[in-house]
Coordinates of C-alpha atoms in Angstrom, one line a residue:
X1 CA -19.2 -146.5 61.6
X2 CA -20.5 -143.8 59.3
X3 CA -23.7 -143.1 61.3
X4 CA -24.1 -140.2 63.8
X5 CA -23.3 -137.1 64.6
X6 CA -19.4 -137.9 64.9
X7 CA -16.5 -137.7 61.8
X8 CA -15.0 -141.2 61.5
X9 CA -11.9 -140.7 59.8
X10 CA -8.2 -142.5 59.0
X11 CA -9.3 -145.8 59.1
X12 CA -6.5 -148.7 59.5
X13 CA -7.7 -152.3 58.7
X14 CA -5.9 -155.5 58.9
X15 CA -6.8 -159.1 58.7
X16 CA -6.4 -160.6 62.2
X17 CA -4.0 -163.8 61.2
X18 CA -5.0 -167.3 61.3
X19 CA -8.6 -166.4 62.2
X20 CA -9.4 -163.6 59.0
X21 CA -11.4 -161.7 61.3
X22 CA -11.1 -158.0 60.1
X23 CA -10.1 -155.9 62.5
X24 CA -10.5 -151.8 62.0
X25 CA -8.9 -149.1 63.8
X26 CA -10.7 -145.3 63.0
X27 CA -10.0 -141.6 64.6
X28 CA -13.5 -140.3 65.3
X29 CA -13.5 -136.4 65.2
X30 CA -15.8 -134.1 67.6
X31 CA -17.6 -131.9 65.1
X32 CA -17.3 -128.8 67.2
X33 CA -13.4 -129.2 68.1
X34 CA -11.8 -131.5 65.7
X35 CA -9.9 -133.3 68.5
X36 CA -10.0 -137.3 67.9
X37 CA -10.2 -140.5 69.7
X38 CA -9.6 -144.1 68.8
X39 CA -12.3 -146.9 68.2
X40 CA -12.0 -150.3 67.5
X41 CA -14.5 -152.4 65.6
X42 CA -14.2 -155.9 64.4
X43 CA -16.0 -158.0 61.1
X44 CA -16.4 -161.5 60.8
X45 CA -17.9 -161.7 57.5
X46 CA -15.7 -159.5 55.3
X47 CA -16.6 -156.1 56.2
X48 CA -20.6 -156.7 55.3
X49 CA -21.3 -156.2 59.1
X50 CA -19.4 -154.4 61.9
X51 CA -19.2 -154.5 65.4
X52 CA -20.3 -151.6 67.5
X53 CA -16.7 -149.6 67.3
X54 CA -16.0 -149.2 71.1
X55 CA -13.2 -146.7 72.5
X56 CA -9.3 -147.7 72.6
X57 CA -7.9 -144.3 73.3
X58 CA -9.6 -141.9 75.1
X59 CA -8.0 -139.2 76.9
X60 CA -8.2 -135.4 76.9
X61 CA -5.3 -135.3 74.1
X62 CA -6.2 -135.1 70.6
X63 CA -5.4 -139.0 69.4
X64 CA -5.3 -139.2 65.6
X65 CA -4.0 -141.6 62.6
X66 CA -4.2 -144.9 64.0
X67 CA -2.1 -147.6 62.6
X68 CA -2.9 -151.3 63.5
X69 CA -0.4 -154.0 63.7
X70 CA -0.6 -157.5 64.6
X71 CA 2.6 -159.0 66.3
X72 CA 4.1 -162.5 65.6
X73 CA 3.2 -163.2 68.8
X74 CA -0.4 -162.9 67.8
X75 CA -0.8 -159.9 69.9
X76 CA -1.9 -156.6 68.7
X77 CA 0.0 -153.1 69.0
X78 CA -1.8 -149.6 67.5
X79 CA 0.2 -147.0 67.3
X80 CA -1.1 -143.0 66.7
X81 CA -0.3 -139.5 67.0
X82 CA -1.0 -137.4 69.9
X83 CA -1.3 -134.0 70.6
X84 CA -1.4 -132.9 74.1
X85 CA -2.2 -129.0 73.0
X86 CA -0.5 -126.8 70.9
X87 CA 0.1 -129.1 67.5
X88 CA 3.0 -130.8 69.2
X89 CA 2.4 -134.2 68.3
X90 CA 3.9 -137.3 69.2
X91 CA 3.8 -141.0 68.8

């Protein structure tokens, strides 16, 4: 997820329980206006390979600082901060 023009930044990582799948989380930055979105990219064999990271969060808000949890129901929530304009962010 380091290659290309974009800035992949503020990763969050977990291990994806009982499987041990690693699961990643990561704000990618436009380079021109800094305003973030959220892919997700997954690793079966420790982090030496990586999916393709394919969009979570998308929208015209500026989505930033992803943190990935995995519920006891086996489930996943991520939660990040959004900006709809102005620095008024929100969870």
């Amino acid at each position: 997820m380091a290659s290309g023009p974009e800035m992949d930044y503020q990763s969050s990582l977990l291990r994806v329980q009982p499987a041990g799948t690693l699961m990643m989380a990561v704000e990618r930055l436009n380079p021109q206006t800094l305003s973030g979105d959220l892919y997700l990219a997954t690793s079966a064999d420790g982090g030496a390979t990586w999916t393709a990271p394919r969009l979570v969060v998308g929208t015209a808000m500026n989505e930033r600082h992803p943190a990935l949890v995995q519920l006891a129901s086996g489930g996943f929530a991520l939660f990040y901060l959004a900006d709809g304009g102005g620095g008024a962010y929100r969870i």
